[in-house]
Every structure is written in structure tokens, then in C-alpha cells.
Amino acid sequence: MSGGRIRPSGTASRTGAVRLPAARTGSRICLLVAFVGPLLAPVSLRAEPRLLGWPFFYWYQLLWVPLAAGLLICAGLLRRRARGGRAPDTPTTRRPTARTG
């Protein structure tokens, strides 16, 4: 047999990055909730309960602005964790950007 072993999920790959399926799944759930939550307009199309005189529909939609921002931050942190702590698409070597001279 050759050296090709089957690694359980969550272990290091050839690049050394640890793949965490739970982190990827968590980030996808955060993105899904941030996307679907404001689309629940049929549920929120009513005037009551009011908050500071605002109908429910308005404050429900405005409530999703900071909630979605928080969920997107969580999704980004989870994706970074799944990638092994490195930023996406960062080059490993530094290339010169322009010639001077």
C-alpha cells in the first residue's frame, strides 16, 4: 500500500491548514440567516406591536441592519478559522508592484 491515508475531517491537509467542517457550516448558517431574515416580510407586515411609535414592519427591518452586520462578521471569522487563520487569496511571496528607475 502507498502512503495515502484517509484523514478524519478536522485534520491538517497538505498545505497545513486545518479544515473544520463545523466552522464552514456555521458560516453558511450565519449567511443564510442574514439573507432570509429580512425577507420574512409577510410575517412582519403588520402595524402592531409598535416600538416608540414605529410600526412593527419598520423597526423589524431596521433591526436586521446591525443583526446582519454581526452575522456577516461571525461568518467571516468562522471562514478564516476554517482556512487556518490566514486571509483568503493572500500570496505567499511578495511581488514588486512597479519598476522605479
One Martini backbone bead per residue (centre of mass of N, CA, C, O) as a GRO file, in nm:
protein
  101
    1MET     BB    1   0.098   0.034   0.018
    2SER     BB    2   0.054   0.347   0.020
    3GLY     BB    3   0.060   0.674   0.183
    4GLY     BB    4  -0.264   0.685   0.152
    5ARG     BB    5  -0.448   0.837   0.383
    6ILE     BB    6  -0.721   0.868   0.585
    7ARG     BB    7  -0.861   1.160   0.698
    8PRO     BB    8  -1.006   1.313   0.929
    9SER     BB    9  -1.196   1.553   0.998
   10GLY     BB   10  -0.994   1.834   1.110
   11THR     BB   11  -0.734   1.799   0.965
   12ALA     BB   12  -0.451   1.825   0.811
   13SER     BB   13  -0.330   1.921   0.523
   14ARG     BB   14  -0.090   1.976   0.294
   15THR     BB   15  -0.083   2.294   0.375
   16GLY     BB   16  -0.171   2.291   0.704
   17ALA     BB   17  -0.461   2.332   0.706
   18VAL     BB   18  -0.750   2.344   0.891
   19ARG     BB   19  -1.039   2.158   0.856
   20LEU     BB   20  -1.373   2.291   0.940
   21PRO     BB   21  -1.689   2.200   0.900
   22ALA     BB   22  -1.829   2.362   1.126
   23ALA     BB   23  -1.733   2.643   1.035
   24ARG     BB   24  -1.859   2.636   0.753
   25THR     BB   25  -2.148   2.583   0.845
   26GLY     BB   26  -2.175   2.832   1.029
   27SER     BB   27  -2.131   3.044   0.805
   28ARG     BB   28  -2.373   2.958   0.631
   29ILE     BB   29  -2.589   3.013   0.844
   30CYS     BB   30  -2.534   3.313   0.883
   31LEU     BB   31  -2.593   3.391   0.588
   32LEU     BB   32  -2.882   3.281   0.575
   33VAL     BB   33  -3.007   3.451   0.802
   34ALA     BB   34  -2.925   3.732   0.682
   35PHE     BB   35  -3.104   3.682   0.422
   36VAL     BB   36  -3.394   3.577   0.530
   37GLY     BB   37  -3.496   3.764   0.755
   38PRO     BB   38  -3.585   4.023   0.575
   39LEU     BB   39  -3.784   3.832   0.388
   40LEU     BB   40  -4.018   3.824   0.622
   41ALA     BB   41  -4.265   4.017   0.540
   42PRO     BB   42  -4.534   3.860   0.592
   43VAL     BB   43  -4.478   3.858   0.902
   44SER     BB   44  -4.420   4.193   0.923
   45LEU     BB   45  -4.712   4.290   0.806
   46ARG     BB   46  -4.752   4.511   1.059
   47ALA     BB   47  -4.823   4.744   1.323
   48GLU     BB   48  -4.810   4.534   1.543
   49PRO     BB   49  -4.592   4.624   1.742
   50ARG     BB   50  -4.484   4.911   1.891
   51LEU     BB   51  -4.185   5.130   1.862
   52LEU     BB   52  -4.188   5.445   1.933
   53GLY     BB   53  -4.433   5.454   1.701
   54TRP     BB   54  -4.339   5.219   1.534
   55PRO     BB   55  -4.392   4.998   1.322
   56PHE     BB   56  -4.299   4.677   1.293
   57PHE     BB   57  -4.179   4.673   1.009
   58TYR     BB   58  -3.958   4.893   1.052
   59TRP     BB   59  -3.808   4.778   1.309
   60TYR     BB   60  -3.747   4.502   1.187
   61GLN     BB   61  -3.570   4.595   0.949
   62LEU     BB   62  -3.367   4.769   1.123
   63LEU     BB   63  -3.270   4.532   1.304
   64TRP     BB   64  -3.112   4.380   1.061
   65VAL     BB   65  -2.861   4.551   1.028
   66PRO     BB   66  -2.690   4.467   1.284
   67LEU     BB   67  -2.740   4.164   1.261
   68ALA     BB   68  -2.607   4.120   0.982
   69ALA     BB   69  -2.332   4.231   1.057
   70GLY     BB   70  -2.273   4.021   1.278
   71LEU     BB   71  -2.308   3.769   1.096
   72LEU     BB   72  -2.081   3.846   0.892
   73ILE     BB   73  -1.853   3.846   1.095
   74CYS     BB   74  -1.885   3.555   1.187
   75ALA     BB   75  -1.846   3.427   0.909
   76GLY     BB   76  -1.559   3.536   0.862
   77LEU     BB   77  -1.427   3.406   1.113
   78LEU     BB   78  -1.499   3.113   1.040
   79ARG     BB   79  -1.352   3.106   0.767
   80ARG     BB   80  -1.073   3.171   0.879
   81ARG     BB   81  -1.059   2.923   1.063
   82ALA     BB   82  -1.090   2.713   0.827
   83ARG     BB   83  -0.812   2.835   0.685
   84GLY     BB   84  -0.597   2.883   0.933
   85GLY     BB   85  -0.588   3.220   0.974
   86ARG     BB   86  -0.595   3.311   0.684
   87ALA     BB   87  -0.625   3.498   0.429
   88PRO     BB   88  -0.771   3.531   0.141
   89ASP     BB   89  -0.569   3.534  -0.128
   90THR     BB   90  -0.271   3.521  -0.027
   91PRO     BB   91   0.035   3.570  -0.096
   92THR     BB   92   0.351   3.422  -0.026
   93THR     BB   93   0.479   3.628  -0.217
   94ARG     BB   94   0.655   3.910  -0.302
   95ARG     BB   95   0.569   4.154  -0.538
   96PRO     BB   96   0.635   4.375  -0.759
   97THR     BB   97   0.455   4.664  -0.870
   98ALA     BB   98   0.695   4.867  -0.958
   99ARG     BB   99   0.908   5.045  -1.150
  100THR     BB  100   1.212   5.203  -1.078
  101GLY     BB  101   1.429   5.438  -1.273
   0.00000   0.00000   0.00000
